[in-house]
Structures are given as structure tokens and as C-alpha cells.
Short mmCIF file of C-alpha atoms and ligand atoms in Angstrom, two decimals:
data_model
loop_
_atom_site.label_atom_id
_atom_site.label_comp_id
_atom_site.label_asym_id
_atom_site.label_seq_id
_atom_site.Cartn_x
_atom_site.Cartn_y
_atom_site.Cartn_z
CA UNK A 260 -23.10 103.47 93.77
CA UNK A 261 -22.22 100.98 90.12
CA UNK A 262 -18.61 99.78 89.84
CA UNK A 263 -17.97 101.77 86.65
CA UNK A 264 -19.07 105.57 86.18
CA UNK A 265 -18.25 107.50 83.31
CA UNK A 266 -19.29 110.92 83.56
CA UNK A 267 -20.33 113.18 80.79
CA UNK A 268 -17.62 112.54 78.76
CA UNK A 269 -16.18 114.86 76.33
CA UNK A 270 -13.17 114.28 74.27
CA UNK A 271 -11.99 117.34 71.66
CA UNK A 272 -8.86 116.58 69.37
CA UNK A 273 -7.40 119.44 68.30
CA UNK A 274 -7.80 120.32 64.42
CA UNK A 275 -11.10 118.69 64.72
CA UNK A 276 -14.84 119.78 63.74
CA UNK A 277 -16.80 117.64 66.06
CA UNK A 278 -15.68 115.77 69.28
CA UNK A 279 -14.53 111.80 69.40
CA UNK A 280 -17.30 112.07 72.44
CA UNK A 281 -19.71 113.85 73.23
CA UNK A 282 -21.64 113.76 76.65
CA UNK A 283 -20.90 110.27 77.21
CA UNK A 284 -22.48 108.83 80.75
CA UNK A 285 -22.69 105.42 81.86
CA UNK A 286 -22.35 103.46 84.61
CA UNK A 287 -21.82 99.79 85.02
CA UNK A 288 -22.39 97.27 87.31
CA UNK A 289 -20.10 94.83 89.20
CA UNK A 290 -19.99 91.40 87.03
CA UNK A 291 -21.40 93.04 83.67
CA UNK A 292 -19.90 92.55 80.45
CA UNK A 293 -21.20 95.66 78.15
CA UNK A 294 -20.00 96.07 74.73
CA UNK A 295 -19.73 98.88 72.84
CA UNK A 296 -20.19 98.65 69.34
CA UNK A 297 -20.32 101.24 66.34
CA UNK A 298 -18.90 101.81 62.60
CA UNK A 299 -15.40 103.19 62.10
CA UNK A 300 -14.94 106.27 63.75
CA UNK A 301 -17.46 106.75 65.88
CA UNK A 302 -15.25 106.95 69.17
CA UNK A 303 -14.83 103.25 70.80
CA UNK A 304 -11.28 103.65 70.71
CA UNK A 305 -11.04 107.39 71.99
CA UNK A 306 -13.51 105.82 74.55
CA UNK A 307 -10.60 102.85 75.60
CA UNK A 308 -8.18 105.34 75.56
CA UNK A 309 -9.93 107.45 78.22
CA UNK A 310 -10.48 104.68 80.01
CA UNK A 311 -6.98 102.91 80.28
CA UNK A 312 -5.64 106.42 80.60
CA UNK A 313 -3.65 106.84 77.44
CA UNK A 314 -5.64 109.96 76.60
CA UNK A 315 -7.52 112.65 78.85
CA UNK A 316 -10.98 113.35 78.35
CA UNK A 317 -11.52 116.91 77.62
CA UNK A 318 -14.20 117.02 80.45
CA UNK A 319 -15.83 114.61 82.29
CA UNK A 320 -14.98 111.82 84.71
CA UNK A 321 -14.08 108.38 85.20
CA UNK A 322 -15.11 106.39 88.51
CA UNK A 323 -13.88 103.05 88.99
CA UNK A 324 -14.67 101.06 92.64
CA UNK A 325 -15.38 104.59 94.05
CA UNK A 326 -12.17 106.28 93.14
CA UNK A 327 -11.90 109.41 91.02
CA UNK A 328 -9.07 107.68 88.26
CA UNK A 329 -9.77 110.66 85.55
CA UNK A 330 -5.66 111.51 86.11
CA UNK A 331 -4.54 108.60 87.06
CA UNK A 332 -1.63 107.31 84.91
CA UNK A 333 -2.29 103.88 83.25
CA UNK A 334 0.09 102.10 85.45
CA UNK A 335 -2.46 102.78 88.77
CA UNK A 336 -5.62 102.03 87.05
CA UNK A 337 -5.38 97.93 87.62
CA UNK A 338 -7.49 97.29 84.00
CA UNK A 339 -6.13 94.49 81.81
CA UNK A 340 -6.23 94.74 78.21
CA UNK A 341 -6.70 92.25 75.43
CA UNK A 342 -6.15 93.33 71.79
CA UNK A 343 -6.74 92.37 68.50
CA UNK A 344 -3.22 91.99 68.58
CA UNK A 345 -2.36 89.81 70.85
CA UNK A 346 1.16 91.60 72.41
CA UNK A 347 2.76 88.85 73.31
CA UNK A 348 6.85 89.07 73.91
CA UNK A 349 7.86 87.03 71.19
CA UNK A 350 11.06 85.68 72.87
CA UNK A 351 9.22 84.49 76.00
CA UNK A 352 6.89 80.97 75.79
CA UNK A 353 3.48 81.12 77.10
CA UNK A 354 3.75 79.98 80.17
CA UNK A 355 6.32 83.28 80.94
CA UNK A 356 4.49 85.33 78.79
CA UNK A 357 1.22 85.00 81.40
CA UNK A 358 3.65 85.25 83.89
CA UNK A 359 5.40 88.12 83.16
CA UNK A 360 3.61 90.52 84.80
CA UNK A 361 3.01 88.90 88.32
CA UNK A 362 6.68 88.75 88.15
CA UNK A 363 7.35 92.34 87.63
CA UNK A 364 4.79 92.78 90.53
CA UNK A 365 6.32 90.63 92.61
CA UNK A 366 3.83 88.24 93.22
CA UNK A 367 5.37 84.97 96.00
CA UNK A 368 6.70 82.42 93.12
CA UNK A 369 3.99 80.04 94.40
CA UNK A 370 1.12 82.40 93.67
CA UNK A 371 2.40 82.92 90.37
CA UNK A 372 2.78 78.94 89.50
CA UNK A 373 -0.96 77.98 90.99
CA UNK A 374 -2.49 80.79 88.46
CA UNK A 375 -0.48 79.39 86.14
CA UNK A 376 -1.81 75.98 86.58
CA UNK A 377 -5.25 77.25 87.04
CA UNK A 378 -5.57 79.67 83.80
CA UNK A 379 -3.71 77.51 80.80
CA UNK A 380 -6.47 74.50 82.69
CA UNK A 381 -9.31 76.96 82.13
CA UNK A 382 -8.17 78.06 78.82
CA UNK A 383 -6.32 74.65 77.18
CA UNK A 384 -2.93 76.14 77.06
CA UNK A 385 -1.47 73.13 79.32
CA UNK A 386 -0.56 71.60 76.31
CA UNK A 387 1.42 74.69 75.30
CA UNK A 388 3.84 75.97 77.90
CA UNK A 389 7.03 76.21 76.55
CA UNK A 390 5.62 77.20 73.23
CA UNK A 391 7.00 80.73 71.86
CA UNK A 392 4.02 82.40 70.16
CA UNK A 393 5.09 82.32 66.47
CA UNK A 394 4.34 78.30 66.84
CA UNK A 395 0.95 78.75 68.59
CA UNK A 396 -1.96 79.42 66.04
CA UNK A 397 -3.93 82.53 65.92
CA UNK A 398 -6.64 80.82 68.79
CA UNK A 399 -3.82 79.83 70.99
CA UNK A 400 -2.07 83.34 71.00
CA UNK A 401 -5.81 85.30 71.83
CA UNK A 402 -5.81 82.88 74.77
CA UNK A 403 -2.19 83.41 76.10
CA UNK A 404 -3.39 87.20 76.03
CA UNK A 405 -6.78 86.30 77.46
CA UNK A 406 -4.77 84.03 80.21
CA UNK A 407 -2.26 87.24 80.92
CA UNK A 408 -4.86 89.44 81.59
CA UNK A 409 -7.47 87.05 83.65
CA UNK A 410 -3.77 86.36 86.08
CA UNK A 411 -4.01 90.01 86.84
CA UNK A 412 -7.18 89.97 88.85
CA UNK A 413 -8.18 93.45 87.65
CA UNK A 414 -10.68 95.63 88.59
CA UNK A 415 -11.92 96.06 85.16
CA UNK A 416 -11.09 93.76 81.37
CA UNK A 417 -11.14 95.91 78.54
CA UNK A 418 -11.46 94.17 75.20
CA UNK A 419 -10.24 95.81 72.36
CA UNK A 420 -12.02 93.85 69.15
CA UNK A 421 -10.24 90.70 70.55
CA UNK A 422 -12.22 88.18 67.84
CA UNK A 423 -11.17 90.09 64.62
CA UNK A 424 -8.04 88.55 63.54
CA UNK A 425 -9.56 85.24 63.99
CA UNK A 426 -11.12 82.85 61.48
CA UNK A 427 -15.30 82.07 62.31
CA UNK A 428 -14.75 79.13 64.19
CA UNK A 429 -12.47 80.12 66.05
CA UNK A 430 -14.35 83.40 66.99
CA UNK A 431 -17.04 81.81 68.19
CA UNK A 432 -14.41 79.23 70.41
CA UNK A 433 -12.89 82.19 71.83
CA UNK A 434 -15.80 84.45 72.29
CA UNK A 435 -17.54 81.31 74.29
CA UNK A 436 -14.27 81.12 76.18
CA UNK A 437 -14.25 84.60 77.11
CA UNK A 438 -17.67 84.75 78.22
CA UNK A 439 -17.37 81.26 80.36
CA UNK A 440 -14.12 83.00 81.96
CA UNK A 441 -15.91 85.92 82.44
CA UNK A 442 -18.84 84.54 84.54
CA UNK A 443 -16.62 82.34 86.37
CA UNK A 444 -14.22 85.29 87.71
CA UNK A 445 -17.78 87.46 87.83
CA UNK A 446 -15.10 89.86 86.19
CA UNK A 447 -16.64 93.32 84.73
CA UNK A 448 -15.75 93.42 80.74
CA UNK A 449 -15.99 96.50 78.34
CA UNK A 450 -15.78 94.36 75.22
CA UNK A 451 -15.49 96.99 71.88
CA UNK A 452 -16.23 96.05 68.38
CA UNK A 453 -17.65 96.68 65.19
CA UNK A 454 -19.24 93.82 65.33
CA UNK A 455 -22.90 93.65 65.89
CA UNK A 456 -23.10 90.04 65.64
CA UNK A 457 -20.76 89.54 68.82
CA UNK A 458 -22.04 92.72 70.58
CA UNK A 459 -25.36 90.81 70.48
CA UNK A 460 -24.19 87.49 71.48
CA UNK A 461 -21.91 88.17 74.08
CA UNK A 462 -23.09 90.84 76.39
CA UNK A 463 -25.32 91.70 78.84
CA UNK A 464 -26.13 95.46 77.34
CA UNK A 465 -24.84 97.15 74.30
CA UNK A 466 -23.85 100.43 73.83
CA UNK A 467 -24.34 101.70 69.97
CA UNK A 468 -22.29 104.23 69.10
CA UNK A 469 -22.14 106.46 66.29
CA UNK A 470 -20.41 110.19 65.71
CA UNK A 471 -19.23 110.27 69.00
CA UNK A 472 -23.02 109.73 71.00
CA UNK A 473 -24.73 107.06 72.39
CA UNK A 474 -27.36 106.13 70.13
CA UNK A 475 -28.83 103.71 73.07
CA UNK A 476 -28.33 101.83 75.75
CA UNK A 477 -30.00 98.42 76.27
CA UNK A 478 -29.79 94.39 76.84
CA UNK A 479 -29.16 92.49 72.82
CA UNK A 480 -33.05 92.16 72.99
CA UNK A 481 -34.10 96.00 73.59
CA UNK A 482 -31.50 97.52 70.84
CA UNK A 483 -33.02 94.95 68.53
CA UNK A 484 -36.80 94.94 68.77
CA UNK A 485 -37.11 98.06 70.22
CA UNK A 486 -34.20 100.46 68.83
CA UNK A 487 -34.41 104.32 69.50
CA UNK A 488 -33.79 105.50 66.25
CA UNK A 489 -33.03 104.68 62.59
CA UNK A 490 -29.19 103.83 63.11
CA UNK A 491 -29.31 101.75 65.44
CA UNK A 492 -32.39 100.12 63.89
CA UNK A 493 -30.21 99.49 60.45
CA UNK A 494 -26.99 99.31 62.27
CA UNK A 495 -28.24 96.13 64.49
CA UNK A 496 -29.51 92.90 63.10
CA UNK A 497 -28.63 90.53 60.06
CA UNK A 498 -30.21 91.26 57.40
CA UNK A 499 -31.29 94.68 57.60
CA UNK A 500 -34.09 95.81 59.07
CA UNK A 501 -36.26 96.83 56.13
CA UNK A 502 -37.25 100.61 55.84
CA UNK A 503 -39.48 101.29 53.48
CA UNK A 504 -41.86 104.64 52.31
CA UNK A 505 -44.79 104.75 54.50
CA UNK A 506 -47.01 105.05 51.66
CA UNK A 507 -45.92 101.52 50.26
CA UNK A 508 -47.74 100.30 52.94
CA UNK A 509 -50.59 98.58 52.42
CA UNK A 510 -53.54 101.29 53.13
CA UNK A 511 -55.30 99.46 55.39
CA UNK A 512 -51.68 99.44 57.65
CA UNK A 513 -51.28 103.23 56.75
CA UNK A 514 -55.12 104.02 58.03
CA UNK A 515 -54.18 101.70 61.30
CA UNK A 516 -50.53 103.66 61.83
CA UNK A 517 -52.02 107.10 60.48
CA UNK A 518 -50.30 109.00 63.35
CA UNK A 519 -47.06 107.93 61.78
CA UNK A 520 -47.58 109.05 58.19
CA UNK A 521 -44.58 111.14 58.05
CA UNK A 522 -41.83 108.45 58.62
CA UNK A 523 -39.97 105.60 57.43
CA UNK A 524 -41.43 102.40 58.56
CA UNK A 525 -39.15 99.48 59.01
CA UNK A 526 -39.61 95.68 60.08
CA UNK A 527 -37.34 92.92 60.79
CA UNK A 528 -37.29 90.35 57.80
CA UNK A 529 -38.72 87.38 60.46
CA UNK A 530 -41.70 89.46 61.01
CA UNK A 531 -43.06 89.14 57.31
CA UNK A 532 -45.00 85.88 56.55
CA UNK A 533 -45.00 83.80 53.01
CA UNK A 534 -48.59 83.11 52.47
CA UNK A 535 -49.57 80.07 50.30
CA UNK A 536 -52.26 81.02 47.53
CA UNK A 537 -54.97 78.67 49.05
CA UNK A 538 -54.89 80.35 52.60
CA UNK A 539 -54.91 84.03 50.94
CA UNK A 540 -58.56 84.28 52.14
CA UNK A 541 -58.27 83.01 55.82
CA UNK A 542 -57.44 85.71 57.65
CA UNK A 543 -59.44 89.05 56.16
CA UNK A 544 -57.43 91.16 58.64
CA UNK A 545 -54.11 90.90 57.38
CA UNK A 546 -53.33 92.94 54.17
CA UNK A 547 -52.05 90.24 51.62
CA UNK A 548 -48.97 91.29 49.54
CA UNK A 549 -47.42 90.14 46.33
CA UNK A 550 -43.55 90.51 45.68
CA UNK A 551 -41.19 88.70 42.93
CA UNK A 552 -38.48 86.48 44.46
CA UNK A 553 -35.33 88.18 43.48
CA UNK A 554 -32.60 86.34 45.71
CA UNK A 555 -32.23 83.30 47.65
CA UNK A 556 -30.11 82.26 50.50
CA UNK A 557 -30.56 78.99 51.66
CA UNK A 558 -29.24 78.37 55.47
CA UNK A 559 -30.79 75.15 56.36
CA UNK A 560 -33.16 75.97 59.27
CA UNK A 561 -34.31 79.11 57.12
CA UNK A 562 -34.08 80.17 54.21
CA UNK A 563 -33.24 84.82 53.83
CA UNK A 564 -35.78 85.80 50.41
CA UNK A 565 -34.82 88.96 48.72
CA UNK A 566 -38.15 90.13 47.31
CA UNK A 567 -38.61 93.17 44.72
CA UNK A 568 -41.67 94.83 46.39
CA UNK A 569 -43.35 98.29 45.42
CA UNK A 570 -39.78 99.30 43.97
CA UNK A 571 -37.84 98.29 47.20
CA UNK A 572 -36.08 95.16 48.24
CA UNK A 573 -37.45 93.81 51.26
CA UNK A 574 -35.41 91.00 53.01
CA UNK A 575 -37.74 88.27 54.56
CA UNK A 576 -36.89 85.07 56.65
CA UNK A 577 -38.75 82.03 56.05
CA UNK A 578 -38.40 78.28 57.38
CA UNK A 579 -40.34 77.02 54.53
CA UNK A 580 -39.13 75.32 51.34
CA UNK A 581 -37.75 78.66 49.71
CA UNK A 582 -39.38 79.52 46.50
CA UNK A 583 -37.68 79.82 42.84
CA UNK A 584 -36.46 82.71 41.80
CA UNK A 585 -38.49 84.76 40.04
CA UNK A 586 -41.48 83.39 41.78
CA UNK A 587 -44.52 85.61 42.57
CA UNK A 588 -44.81 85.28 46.39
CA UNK A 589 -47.90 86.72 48.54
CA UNK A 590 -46.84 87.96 52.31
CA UNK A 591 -48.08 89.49 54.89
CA UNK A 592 -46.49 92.26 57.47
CA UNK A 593 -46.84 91.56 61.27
CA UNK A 594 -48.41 94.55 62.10
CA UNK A 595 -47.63 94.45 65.62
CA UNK A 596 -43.71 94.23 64.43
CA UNK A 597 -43.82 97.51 62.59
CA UNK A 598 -41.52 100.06 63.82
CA UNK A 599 -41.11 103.99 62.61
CA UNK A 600 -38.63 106.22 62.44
CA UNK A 601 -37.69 110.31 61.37
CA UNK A 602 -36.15 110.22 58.36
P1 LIG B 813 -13.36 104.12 66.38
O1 LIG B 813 -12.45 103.46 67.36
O2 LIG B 813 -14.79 103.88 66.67
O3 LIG B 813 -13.00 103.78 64.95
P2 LIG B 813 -11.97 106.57 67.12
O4 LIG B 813 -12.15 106.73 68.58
O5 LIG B 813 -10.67 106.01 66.64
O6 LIG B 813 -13.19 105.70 66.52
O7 LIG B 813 -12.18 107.97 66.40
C1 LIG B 813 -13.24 108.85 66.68
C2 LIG B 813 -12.96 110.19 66.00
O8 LIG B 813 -11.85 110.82 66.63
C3 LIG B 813 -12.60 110.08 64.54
O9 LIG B 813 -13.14 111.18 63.87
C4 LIG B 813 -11.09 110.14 64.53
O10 LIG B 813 -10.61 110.68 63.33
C5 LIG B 813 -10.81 111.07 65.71
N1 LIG B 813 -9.52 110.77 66.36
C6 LIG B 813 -9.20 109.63 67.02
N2 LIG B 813 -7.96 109.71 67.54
C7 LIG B 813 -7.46 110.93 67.17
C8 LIG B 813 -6.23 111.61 67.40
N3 LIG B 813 -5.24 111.07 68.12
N4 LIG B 813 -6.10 112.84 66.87
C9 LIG B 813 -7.09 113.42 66.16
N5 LIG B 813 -8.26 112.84 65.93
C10 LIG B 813 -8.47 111.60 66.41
#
């Protein structure tokens, strides 16, 4: 039996067309940290809601550690929370804003002041204490939440976009810090966000949702070189995915993929190769193609080409010396790296 079980889960708001969710199942293992990840709208927050218990699915079923919580009341459903915002009572310092709750639970006084010790040592807060949170930086305040929720010792964390308010260092500080925490306390994490970057850095297995379904389910690597469908094929990866005509293929690719002819065809922009002119004959097998440079982003290890191409932009990574714009530039498509979806 997994730890987590969500159960064909259906939410209907009234007034409303289609449902938040529709038929969503999952189950999760003890330890895992999933995230679920999607556009605006597509039903991560209906899906916390259900979850903590501030809203009933319509149908369908929650099972956490064996127990049937679908009705329990948020109070009885031992989950911590960390937000975007970070909820923090701003009259109390840290150290009795992570101890707040343990209080009100009654935890010995000596329990309380060892996780004290232990989480603002984990999480660099030491320095902190009797800081209120309007002097603690944006970082600081994510980790007094982080530290109030990891003092709980819940059954489940769930993660409510708890990177977005923060600048890109510090994302990646916290993120790190999250993830270090949450193999130490072998915690399981629901971690949402629109975000596909930190859905694919963080977690174990992604969820992409869109309209209320699950578009797939897999680890960073399977939603990215092997993605079900068209979303989730342009809705993971930096830069797009290209998805082209499958007659702008070269014909000796459309006569190898001819059982595909009526879809888009896509590959990932690391999957085309620059050629140089003087090895344009050395490999008779691969389809040579000519684009004209149209943008250049230079990142240091590589270098992301925007080439005009048969009338579409294609995106393509390189680690050479990047090109001028406006050059002419021959490439060639890793076949093997073609993907194709229904239009
Ligand atoms: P996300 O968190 O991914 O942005 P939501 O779960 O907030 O998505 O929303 C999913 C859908 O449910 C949207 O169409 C939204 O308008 C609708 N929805 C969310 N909450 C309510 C509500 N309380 N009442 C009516 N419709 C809602």
C-alpha cells in the first residue's frame, strides 16, 4: 500500500463549465518529493486545497498512512504547509514563530528548545532568533516557514510555490535547502509550481498538469525526453522544444518516419548539430540543413542559436564558438531524437 493515495479525484465549482479536476489518481511513496507543475489554472491549487482539507473533492478520495482523511477537517490531517507567503506572526521573532505551534500542542518545553536548536542549525537561522520577520530578508523569512513546518514532524509537506517571491539566487539557496532537509527527515513533499525549471530540478517525479488532467506522470528525465503529448512536450524544457510541419523535414527523414506523416514533429534544440562546411560530406547518412542565424544567446558553456529555417524558428544549442548573426549555418537533426505528436 504507498503513503499517499489520491483517488479519482473530481472537483466541480459551481457556475463552472469544466471541473478544477478531473479523474485525478496518484499515489506516492514514503520519502518522495513529487511536484506538480502546470500553467495558471490548471488545478494545483484546487489540488492543495483538497489535500489540506480546505475544500472537498466532489468525488474521490484521499488516503494518507492508510487512513481514509477525505472529511477530515484540516486541523486532524498532520500536513505542514509552506507558502509563497511566508505567514509568519509578525509580532513574534523567529525563534517563537517556529515555536509556536509545538506550544499550542503542548509539546514538554525541552522538546520544543532541542528542535529549536536543531532546525535554525540545519537551516542558518541561529544567527537570527530574536529577529521579528520584517528585519529578516526575503531568504531568511522562507526558512523560518520552512523551519516551522520541518518542527512539526508531519506526515506529509505541502509546498505551495515556496521559491516565487524570491530573487534567483536565492531560489536556488532555498530550493537546495529544501531538498537537503527533505532527504535528511526522508520527509514526503508535494512541492506545486509553475515552474518547470524547479519541477525538474527538485523532484523525484513530476506531475504536469493542465485543464484539470494529468498530462503525465514521470521522473524530470521521462517528461522531458519522452513526453506523452504535445503540452507537456512544449510545456517542459528551456527553450522550447521545436515543433515543426512534418513536411519541412528533410525527405529522406520523412521517407524514414513515413508512419508519422500526419503530425507535428518536434526535437529538443541540443539534439540538432552545427556542421562546419568542410565536414558537410562525411557522414552521407545524415540529411545536411542550411538555416540563417537570426538570434544569439551567449551562456558561456553554450551558446542557444535562433535559426530562420523553412519559415520556422528552430532553437538549437551549441558549445561551439556561436556564429554571427545573419550567418548561413548547415545542421543536422538527430534522427534518433525526433519525437511526434497529434496536432
Ligand atoms: P492553479 O492553482 O493551477 O492556478 P486553480 O486550482 O486555482 O489553478 O484553478 C483551477 C480552475 O478552478 C480554474 O478554472 C479556476 O477558475 C477554478 N477555481 C478555483 N477555485 C475556485 C473557486 N473557489 N470557485 C470557482 N472556481 C474556482
Amino acid at each position: 500500500m504507498s503513503y499517499l493515495s489520491l483517488q479519482d479525484i473530481s472537483k466541480h465549482y459551481p457556475g463552472k463549465k469544466k471541473n478544477a479536476l478531473q479523474d485525478f489518481s496518484l499515489t506516492v511513496e514514503k520519502g518522495e518529493f513529487i511536484a506538480i507543475v502546470g500553467p495558471s489554472g490548471s488545478g494545483k491549487s484546487t489540488l492543495l486545497n483538497i489535500l489540506t482539507g480546505f475544500e472537498a473533492p466532489t468525488t474521490g478520495s484521499v488516503i494518507l498512512a492508510d487512513r481514509n482523511i477525505t472529511k477530515d477537517a484540516p486541523k486532524d490531517r498532520d500536513m505542514a504547509l509552506v507558502f509563497q507567503e511566508y505567514a509568519l506572526f509578525p509580532h513574534m521573532t523567529v525563534a517563537q514563530n517556529i515555536t509556536f505551534g509545538m506550544k499550542i500542542r503542548k509539546t514538554a518545553k525541552k522538546e520544543r528548545q532541542e528542535k529549536l536548536d536543531w532546525v535554525t542549525k540545519e537551516l542558518g537561522l541561529t544567527e537570527v532568533l530574536d529577529v521579528l520577520p520584517k528585519n529578516l530578508s526575503g531568504g531568511q523569512r522562507q526558512r523560518v516557514s520552512l523551519a516551522r513546518a520541518i518542527v512539526r514532524d508531519p506526515k506529509l509537506f505541502l509546498m505551495d510555490e515556496p521559491l516565487s517571491n524570491l530573487d534567483a539566487k536565492l531560489r536556488d539557496q532555498v530550493g537546495d535547502l529544501i531538498l537537503t532537509t527533505h532527504k535528511k527527515l526522508q520527509a514526503t513533499t508535494l512541492f506545486v509550481t509553475h515552474s518547470q525549471e524547479e519541477a525538474m530540478s527538485l523532484a523525484d517525479r513530476i506531475i504536469v498538469l493542465n485543464d484539470g488532467v494529468i498530462q503525465q506522470i514521470g521522473t524530470p528525465q521521462a517528461v522531458y525526453e519522452k513526453p506523452k503529448n504535445r503540452f507537456v512536450a512544449e510545456f517542459i524544457g528551456r527553450p522550447a522544444i521545436n515543433m515543426f510541419s512534418f513536411t519541412n523535414l528533410p525527405p529522406a527523414l520523412q521517407q524514414q518516419f513515413l508512419q508519422e506523416k500526419d503530425k507535428l514533429a518536434a526535437i529538443r534544440s541540443e539534439h540538432i548539430h552545427i556542421r562546419e562546411e568542410k565536414h558537410k560530406e562525411s557522414n552521407q547518412s545524415d540529411p545536411v540543413e542550411t538555416g540563417i542565424v537570426t538570434e544569439v544567446r551567449y551562456y558561456g558553456g553554450n551558446s542557444i542559436l535562433q535559426l530562420d529555417w523553412q519559415q520556422t524558428k528552430l532553437f538549437v544549442q551549441t558549445t561551439q564558438n556561436p556564429p554571427a548573426l545573419g550567418a548561413t549555418v548547415l545542421f543536422t537533426f538527430d534522427s534518433q531524437h525526433l519525437l511526434f505528436f497529434d496536432k
